[in-house]
Each structure stands twice: as structure tokens, then as C-alpha cells.
PDB file of C-alpha atoms in Angstrom:
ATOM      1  CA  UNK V   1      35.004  64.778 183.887  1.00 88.00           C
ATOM      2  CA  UNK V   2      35.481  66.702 180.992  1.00 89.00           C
ATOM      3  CA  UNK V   3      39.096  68.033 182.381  1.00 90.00           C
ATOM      4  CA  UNK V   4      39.988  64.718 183.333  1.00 91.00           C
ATOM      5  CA  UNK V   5      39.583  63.188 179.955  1.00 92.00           C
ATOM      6  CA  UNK V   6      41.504  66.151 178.324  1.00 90.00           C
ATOM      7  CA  UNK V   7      44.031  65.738 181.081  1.00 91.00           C
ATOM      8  CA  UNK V   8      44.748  61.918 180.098  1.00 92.00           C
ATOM      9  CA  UNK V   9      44.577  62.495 176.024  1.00 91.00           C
ATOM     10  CA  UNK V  10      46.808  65.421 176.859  1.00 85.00           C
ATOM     11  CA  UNK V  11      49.507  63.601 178.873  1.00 86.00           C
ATOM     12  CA  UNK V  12      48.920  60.350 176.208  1.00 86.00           C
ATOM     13  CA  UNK V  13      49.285  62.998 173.340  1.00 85.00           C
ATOM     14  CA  UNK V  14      52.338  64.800 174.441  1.00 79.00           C
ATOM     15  CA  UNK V  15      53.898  61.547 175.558  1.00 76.00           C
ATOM     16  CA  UNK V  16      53.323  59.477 172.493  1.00 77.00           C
ATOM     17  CA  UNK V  17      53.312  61.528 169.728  1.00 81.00           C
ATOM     18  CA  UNK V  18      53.956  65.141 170.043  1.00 81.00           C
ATOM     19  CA  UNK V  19      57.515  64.535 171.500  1.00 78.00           C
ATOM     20  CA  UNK V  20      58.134  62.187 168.601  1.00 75.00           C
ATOM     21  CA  UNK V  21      56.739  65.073 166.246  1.00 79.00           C
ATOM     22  CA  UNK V  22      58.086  68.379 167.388  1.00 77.00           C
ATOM     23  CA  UNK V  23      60.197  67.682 170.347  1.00 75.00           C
ATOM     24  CA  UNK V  24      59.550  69.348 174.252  1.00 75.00           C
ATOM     25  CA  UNK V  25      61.731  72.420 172.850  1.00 75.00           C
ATOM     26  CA  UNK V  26      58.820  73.417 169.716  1.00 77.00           C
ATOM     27  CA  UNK V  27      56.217  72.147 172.459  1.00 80.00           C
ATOM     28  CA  UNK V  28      56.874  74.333 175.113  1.00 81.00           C
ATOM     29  CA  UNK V  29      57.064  77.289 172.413  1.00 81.00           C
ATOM     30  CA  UNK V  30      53.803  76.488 171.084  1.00 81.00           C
ATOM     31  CA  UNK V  31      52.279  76.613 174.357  1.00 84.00           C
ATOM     32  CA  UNK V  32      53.809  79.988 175.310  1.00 84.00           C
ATOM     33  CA  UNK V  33      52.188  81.304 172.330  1.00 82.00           C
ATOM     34  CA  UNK V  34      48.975  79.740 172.796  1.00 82.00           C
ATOM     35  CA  UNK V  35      48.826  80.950 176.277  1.00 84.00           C
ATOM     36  CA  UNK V  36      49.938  84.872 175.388  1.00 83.00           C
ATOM     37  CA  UNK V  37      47.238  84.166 172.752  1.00 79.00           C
ATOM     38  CA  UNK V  38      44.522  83.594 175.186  1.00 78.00           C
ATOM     39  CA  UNK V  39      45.526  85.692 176.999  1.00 81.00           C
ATOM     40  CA  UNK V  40      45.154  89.118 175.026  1.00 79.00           C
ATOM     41  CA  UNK V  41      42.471  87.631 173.939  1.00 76.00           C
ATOM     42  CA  UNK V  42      41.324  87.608 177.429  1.00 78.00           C
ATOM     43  CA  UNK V  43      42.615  91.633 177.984  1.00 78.00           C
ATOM     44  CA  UNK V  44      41.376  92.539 174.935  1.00 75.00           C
ATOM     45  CA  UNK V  45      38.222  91.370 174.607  1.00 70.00           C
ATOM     46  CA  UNK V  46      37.121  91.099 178.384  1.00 67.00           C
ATOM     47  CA  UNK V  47      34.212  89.102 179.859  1.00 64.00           C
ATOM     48  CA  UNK V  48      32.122  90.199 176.652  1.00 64.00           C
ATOM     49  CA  UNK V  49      34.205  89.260 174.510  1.00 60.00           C
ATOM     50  CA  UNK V  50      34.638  92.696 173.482  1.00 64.00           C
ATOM     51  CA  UNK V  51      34.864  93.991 169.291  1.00 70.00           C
ATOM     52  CA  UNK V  52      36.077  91.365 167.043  1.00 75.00           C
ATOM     53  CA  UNK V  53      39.050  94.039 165.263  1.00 77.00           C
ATOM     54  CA  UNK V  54      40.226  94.412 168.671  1.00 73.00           C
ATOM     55  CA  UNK V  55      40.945  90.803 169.126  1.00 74.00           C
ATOM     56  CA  UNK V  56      41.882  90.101 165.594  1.00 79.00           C
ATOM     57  CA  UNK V  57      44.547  93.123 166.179  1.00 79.00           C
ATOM     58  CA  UNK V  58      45.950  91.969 169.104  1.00 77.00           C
ATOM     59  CA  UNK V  59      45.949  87.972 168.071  1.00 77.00           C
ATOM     60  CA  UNK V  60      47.356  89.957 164.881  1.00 83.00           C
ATOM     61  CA  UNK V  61      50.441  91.188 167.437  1.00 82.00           C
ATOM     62  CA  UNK V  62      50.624  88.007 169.080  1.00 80.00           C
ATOM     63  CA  UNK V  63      51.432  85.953 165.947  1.00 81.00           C
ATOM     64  CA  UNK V  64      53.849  88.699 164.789  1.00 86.00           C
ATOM     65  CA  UNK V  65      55.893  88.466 168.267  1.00 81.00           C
ATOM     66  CA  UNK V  66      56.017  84.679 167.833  1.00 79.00           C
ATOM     67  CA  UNK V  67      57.091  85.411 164.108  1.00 83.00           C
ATOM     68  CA  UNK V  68      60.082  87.489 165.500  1.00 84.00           C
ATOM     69  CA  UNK V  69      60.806  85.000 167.706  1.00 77.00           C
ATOM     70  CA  UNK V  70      61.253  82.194 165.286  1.00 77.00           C
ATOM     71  CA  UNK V  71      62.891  84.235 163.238  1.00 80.00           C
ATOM     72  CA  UNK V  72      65.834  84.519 165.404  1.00 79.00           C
ATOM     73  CA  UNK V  73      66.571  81.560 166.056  1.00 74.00           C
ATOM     74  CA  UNK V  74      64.796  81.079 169.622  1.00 68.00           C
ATOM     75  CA  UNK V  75      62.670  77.876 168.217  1.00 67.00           C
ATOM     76  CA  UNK V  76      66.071  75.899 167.620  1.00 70.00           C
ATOM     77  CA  UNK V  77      66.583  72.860 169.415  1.00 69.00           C
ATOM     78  CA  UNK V  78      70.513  72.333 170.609  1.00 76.00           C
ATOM     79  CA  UNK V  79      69.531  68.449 169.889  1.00 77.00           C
ATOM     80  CA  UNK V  80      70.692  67.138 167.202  1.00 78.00           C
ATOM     81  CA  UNK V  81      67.930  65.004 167.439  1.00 79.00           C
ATOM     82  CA  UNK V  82      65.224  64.726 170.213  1.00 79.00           C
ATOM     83  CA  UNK V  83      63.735  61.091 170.792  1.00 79.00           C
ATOM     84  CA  UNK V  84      61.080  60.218 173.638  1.00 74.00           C
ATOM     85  CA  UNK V  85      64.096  58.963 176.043  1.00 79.00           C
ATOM     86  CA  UNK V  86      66.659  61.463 175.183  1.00 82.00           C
ATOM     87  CA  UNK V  87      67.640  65.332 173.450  1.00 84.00           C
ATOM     88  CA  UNK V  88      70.769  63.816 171.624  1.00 88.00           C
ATOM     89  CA  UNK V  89      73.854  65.854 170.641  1.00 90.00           C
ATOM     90  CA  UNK V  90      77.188  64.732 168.764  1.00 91.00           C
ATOM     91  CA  UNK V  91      80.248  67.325 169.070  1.00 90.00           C
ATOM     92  CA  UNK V  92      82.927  66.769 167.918  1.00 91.00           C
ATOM     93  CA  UNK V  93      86.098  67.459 170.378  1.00 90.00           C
ATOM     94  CA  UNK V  94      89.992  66.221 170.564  1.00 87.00           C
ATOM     95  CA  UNK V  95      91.530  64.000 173.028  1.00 86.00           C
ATOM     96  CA  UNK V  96      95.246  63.525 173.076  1.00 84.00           C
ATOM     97  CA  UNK V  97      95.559  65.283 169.737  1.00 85.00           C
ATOM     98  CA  UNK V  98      93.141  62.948 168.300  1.00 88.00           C
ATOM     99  CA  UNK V  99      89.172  63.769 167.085  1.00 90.00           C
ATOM    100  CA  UNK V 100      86.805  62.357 168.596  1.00 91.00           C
ATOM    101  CA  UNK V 101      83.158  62.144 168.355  1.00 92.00           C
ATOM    102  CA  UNK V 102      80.892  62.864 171.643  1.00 92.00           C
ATOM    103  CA  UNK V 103      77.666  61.867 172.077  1.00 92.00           C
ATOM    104  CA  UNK V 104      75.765  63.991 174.521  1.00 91.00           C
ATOM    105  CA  UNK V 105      72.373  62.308 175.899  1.00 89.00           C
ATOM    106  CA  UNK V 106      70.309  65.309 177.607  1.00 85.00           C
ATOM    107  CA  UNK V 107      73.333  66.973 179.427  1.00 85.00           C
ATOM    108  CA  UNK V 108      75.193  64.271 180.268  1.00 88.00           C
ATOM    109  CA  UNK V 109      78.460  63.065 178.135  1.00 91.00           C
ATOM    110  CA  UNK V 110      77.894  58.993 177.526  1.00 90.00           C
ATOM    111  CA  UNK V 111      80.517  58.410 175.355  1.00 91.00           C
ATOM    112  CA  UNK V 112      83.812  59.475 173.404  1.00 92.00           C
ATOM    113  CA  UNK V 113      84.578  57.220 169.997  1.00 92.00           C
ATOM    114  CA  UNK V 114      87.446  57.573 167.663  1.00 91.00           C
ATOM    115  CA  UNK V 115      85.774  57.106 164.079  1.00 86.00           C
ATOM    116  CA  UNK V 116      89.375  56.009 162.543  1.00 89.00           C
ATOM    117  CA  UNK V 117      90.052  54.207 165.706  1.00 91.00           C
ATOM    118  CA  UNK V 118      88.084  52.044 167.196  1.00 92.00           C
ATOM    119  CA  UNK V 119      90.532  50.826 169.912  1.00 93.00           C
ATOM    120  CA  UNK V 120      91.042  53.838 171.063  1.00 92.00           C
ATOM    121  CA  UNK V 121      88.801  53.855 175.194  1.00 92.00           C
ATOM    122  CA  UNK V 122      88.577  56.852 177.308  1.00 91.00           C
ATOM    123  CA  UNK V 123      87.079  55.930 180.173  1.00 90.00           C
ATOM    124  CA  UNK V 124      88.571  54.490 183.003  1.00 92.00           C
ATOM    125  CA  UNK V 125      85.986  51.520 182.903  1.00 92.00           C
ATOM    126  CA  UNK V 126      86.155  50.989 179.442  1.00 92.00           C
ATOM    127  CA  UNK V 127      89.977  50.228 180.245  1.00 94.00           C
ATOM    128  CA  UNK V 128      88.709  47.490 182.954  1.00 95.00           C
ATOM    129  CA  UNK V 129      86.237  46.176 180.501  1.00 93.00           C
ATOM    130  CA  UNK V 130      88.852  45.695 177.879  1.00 94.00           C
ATOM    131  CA  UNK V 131      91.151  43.962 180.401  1.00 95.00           C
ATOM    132  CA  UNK V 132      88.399  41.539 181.669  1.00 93.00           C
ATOM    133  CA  UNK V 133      87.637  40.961 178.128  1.00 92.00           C
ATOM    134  CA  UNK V 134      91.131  40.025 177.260  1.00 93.00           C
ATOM    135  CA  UNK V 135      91.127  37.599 180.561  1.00 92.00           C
ATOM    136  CA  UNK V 136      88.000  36.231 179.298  1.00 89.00           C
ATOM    137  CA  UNK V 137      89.298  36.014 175.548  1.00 90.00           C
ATOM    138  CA  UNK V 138      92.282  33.953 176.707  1.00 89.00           C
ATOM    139  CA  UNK V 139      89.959  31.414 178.932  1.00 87.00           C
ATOM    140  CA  UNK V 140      87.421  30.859 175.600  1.00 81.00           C
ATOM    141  CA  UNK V 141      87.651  32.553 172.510  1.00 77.00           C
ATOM    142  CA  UNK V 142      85.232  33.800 170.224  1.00 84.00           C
ATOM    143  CA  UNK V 143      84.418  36.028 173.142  1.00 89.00           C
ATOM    144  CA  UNK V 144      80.324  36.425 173.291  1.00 91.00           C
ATOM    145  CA  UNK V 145      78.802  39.858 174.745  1.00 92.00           C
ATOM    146  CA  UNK V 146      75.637  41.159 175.664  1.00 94.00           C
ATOM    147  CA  UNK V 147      75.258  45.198 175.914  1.00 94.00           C
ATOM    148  CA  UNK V 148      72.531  46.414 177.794  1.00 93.00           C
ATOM    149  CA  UNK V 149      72.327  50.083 176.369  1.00 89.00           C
ATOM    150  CA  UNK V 150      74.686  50.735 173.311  1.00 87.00           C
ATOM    151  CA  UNK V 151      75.623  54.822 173.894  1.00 87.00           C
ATOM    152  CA  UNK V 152      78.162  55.666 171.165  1.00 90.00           C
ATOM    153  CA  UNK V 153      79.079  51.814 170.395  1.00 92.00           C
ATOM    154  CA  UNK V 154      82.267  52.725 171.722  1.00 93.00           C
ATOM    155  CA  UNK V 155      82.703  48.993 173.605  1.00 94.00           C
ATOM    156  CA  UNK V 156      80.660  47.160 170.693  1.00 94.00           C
ATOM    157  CA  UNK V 157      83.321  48.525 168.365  1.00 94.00           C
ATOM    158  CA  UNK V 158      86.436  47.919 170.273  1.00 95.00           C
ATOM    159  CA  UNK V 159      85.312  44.453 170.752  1.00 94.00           C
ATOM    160  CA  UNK V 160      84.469  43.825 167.130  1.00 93.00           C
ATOM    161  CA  UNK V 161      88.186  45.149 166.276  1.00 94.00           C
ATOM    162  CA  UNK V 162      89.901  43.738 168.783  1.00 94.00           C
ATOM    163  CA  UNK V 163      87.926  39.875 168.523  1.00 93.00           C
ATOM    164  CA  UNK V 164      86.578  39.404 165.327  1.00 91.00           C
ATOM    165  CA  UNK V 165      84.599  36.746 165.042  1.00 88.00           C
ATOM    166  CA  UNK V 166      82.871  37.186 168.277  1.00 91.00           C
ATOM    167  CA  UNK V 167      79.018  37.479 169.060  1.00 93.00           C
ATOM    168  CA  UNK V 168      78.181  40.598 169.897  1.00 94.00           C
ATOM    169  CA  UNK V 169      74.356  41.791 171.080  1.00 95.00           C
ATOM    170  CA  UNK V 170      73.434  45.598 171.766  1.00 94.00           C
ATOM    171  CA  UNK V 171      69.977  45.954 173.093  1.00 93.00           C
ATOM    172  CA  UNK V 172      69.248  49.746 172.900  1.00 91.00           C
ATOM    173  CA  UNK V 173      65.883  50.967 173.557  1.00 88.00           C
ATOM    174  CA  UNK V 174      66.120  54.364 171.558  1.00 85.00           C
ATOM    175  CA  UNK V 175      66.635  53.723 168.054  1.00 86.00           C
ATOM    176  CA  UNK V 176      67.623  57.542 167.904  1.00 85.00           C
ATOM    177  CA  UNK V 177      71.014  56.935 169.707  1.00 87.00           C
ATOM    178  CA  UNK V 178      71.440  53.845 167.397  1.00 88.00           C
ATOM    179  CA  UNK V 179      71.075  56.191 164.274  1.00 86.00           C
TER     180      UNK V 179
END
């Protein structure tokens, strides 16, 4: 019963709160750590739990290897920023001799956006979208839209330069890609 209930808090926990907090790169770090830990402590001290400078030397060793570790570098994330839903990243790259910023959700690319143009689409789709959009525009203007997911804003903000004056809604469950 007793490893059920830490089983549940744990899973709740990790879930909830220790993502938000550290992220699953510092987590799984911590847990290495904890585990080499307890286990020189097992070694060490055996079934008896052997003589206390013993396992204060070798937990001693232990902290000194994580230490090192940290020290060079191995507890840095490559997220920019890691949310419950996603490890976010933002290079920056060129496109037809143009900057552009990428947003990188886990390992997938979701989005390429020109920050001094906001016209400027990559993406095959985005191309459709903005031709059903201008179809759409010429049948009833302001032009309303509903985003399910908002990525880099890269559609939001073509739409806002290309139709001011329309009604645009981004739902976007992760207020870390939003940020």
C-alpha cells in the first residue's frame, strides 16, 4: 500500500510540479545521483550498514562526481524553456537571405516567422491558408479566425498585417510557447 501511495504522489509530483520546477532534464540528473547515492551507500556500508566515515566518504565522492558534472555543463537543458507540454527552443536561421526566427517544440520545427516581416509564410500550407483567406476576405471582410494552437504566431500575424481590423482568436494551451 505504502508503494502504491508513493507511486501516485510520485507520478502527481513529477507531473504537476517538478516538471514546472526543474524540468525532465535537472529531474532525470537528480535521480541519477540519488540512485549512485544509494547505491555506494549500499556497497559501502553493506547489509549492516557498515562504519559511518565509510559512508560519509563515499556519499562524500558521490556529491563531488555530481559537482564535476554540473560543472561542465552536463546539467544544461538545450530548451530554452521547458513547459509541461513541450522543451521549447528558438534559433535563429536564414531563409532566402532573410532571418528568421524558429521555434523548435521538443524536436520538431513548428514554425519559421520573419520578426520585420510578418507576411513573409514558409510553409506550403501557410501559402493555401493565405489564399483561402484572401477568397474568404473578398466574400466578407473583416475576416474573423479562430486558431486552435498558436506555434510561432506566424498565421495570427500575417493575418493581422494583411486584414487589419479583423477578429482574430488563438487558443494555445501552453502559455510557454505564447511567451
Amino acid at each position: 500500500a505504502a508503494g502504491t501511495v508513493g507511486s501516485i504522489v510520485g507520478t502527481f509530483a513529477t507531473g504537476f510540479v517538478f516538471i514546472s520546477w526543474f524540468g525532465t532534464h535537472t529531474i532525470i540528473w537528480g535521480v541519477a545521483v540519488i540512485l549512485a547515492a544509494l547505491g555506494v551507500m549500499l556497497i559501502v556500508g553493506g547489509e549492516r550498514g557498515g562504519d559511518p566515515i565509510s559512508l560519509i566518504t563515499a556519499l562524500m565522492l558521490v556529491g563531488a562526481a555530481a559537482a564535476f558534472v554540473a560543472s561542465r555543463g552536463a546539467l544544461n537543458s538545450i530548451c530554452v524553456r521547458e513547459t509541461n507540454y513541450f522543451c521549447i527552443r528558438v534559433n535563429e536561421d536564414e531563409y532566402e537571405g532573410e532571418k528568421m526566427q524558429v521555434l523548435i517544440l521538443d524536436r520538431l520545427v513548428h514554425s519559421y516567422s520573419s520578426l520585420t516581416n510578418p507576411t513573409k509564410l514558409i510553409y506550403t500550407y501557410e501559402k493555401l491558408f493565405a489564399e483561402l483567406t484572401e477568397y474568404q476576405a473578398q466574400r466578407a471582410s473583416p475576416v474573423s479566425a479562430l486558431f486552435i494552437g498558436g506555434g510561432g504566431y506566424t498565421f495570427p500575424r500575417y493575418m493581422e498585417a494583411v486584414y487589419p481590423g479583423s477578429t482574430l482568436h488563438v487558443i494555445e494551451i501552453d502559455p510557454g510557447v505564447t511567451e
